[in-house]
C-alpha positions as semicolon CSV with decimal commas, in nm:
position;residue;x (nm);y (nm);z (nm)
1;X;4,483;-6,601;1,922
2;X;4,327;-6,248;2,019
3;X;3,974;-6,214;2,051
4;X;3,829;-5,980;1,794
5;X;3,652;-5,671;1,971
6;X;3,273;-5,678;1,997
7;X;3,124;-5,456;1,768
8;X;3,010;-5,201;2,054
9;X;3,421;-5,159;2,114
10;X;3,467;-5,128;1,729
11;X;3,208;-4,834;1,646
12;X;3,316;-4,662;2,004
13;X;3,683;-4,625;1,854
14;X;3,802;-4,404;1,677
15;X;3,914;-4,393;1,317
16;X;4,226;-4,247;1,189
17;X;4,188;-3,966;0,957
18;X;4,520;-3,938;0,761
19;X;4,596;-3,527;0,703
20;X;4,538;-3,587;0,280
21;X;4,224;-3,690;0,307
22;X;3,969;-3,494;0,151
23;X;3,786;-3,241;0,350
24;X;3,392;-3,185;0,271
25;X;3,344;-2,798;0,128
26;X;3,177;-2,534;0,303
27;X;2,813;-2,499;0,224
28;X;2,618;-2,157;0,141
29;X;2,505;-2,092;0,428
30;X;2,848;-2,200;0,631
31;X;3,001;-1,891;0,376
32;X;2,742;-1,659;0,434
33;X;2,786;-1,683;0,838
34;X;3,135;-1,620;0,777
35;X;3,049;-1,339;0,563
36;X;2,809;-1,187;0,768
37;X;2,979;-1,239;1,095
38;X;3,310;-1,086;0,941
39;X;3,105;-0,764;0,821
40;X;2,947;-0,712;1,201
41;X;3,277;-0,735;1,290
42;X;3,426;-0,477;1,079
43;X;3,102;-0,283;1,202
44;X;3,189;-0,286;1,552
45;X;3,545;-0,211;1,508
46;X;3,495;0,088;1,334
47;X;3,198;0,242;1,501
48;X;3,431;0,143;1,861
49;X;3,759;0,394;1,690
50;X;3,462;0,614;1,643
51;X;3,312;0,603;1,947
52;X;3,686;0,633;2,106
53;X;3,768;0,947;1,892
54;X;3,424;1,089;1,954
55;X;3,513;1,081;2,300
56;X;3,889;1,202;2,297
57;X;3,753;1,492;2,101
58;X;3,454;1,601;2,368
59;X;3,741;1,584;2,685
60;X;3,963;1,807;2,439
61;X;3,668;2,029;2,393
62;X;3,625;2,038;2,797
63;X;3,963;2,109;2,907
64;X;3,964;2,364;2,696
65;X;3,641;2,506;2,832
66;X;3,760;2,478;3,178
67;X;4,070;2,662;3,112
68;X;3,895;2,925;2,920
69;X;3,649;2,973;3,198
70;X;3,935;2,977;3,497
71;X;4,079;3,266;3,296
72;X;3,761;3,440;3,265
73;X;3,711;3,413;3,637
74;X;4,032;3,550;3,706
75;X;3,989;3,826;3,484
76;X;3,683;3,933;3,641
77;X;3,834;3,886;3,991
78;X;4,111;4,156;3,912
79;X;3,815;4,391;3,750
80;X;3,627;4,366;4,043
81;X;3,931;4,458;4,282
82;X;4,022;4,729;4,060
83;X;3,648;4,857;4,099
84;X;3,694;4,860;4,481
């Protein structure tokens, strides 16, 4: 005859949850966390594409600068040869 476990053994183990059992509901504040947490992340999502396109516009903006500027030196390079 098997010994029957000491209680210690008993509460230490595990008991099986079968997949149908009922699940306890979120509370208010569990759905507002989610809430919240889902808008900040919406937040930083857009205001990083922002951020990104902010940027992608301002090193447009610069190479164009540069090659505006290259072609003004040149242009005064060839004036001031002609002057010579």
């Amino acid at each position: 005859m098997p010994a029957a476990p000491s209680p210690a053994v008993a509460a230490a183990t595990q008991t099986f949850t079968p997949l149908t059992a009922p699940r306890p509901r979120a509370t208010g504040g569990q759905i507002a966390i989610a809430v919240i947490t889902s808008i900040l992340v919406v937040l930083f999502a857009i205001t990083t594409l922002m951020a990104a396109g902010i940027y992608s516009l301002k090193s447009k903006d610069l190479t164009e600068t540069q090659e505006e500027l290259s072609t003004v030196q040149q242009e005064l390079q060839e004036a001031q040869e002609a002057a010579k």
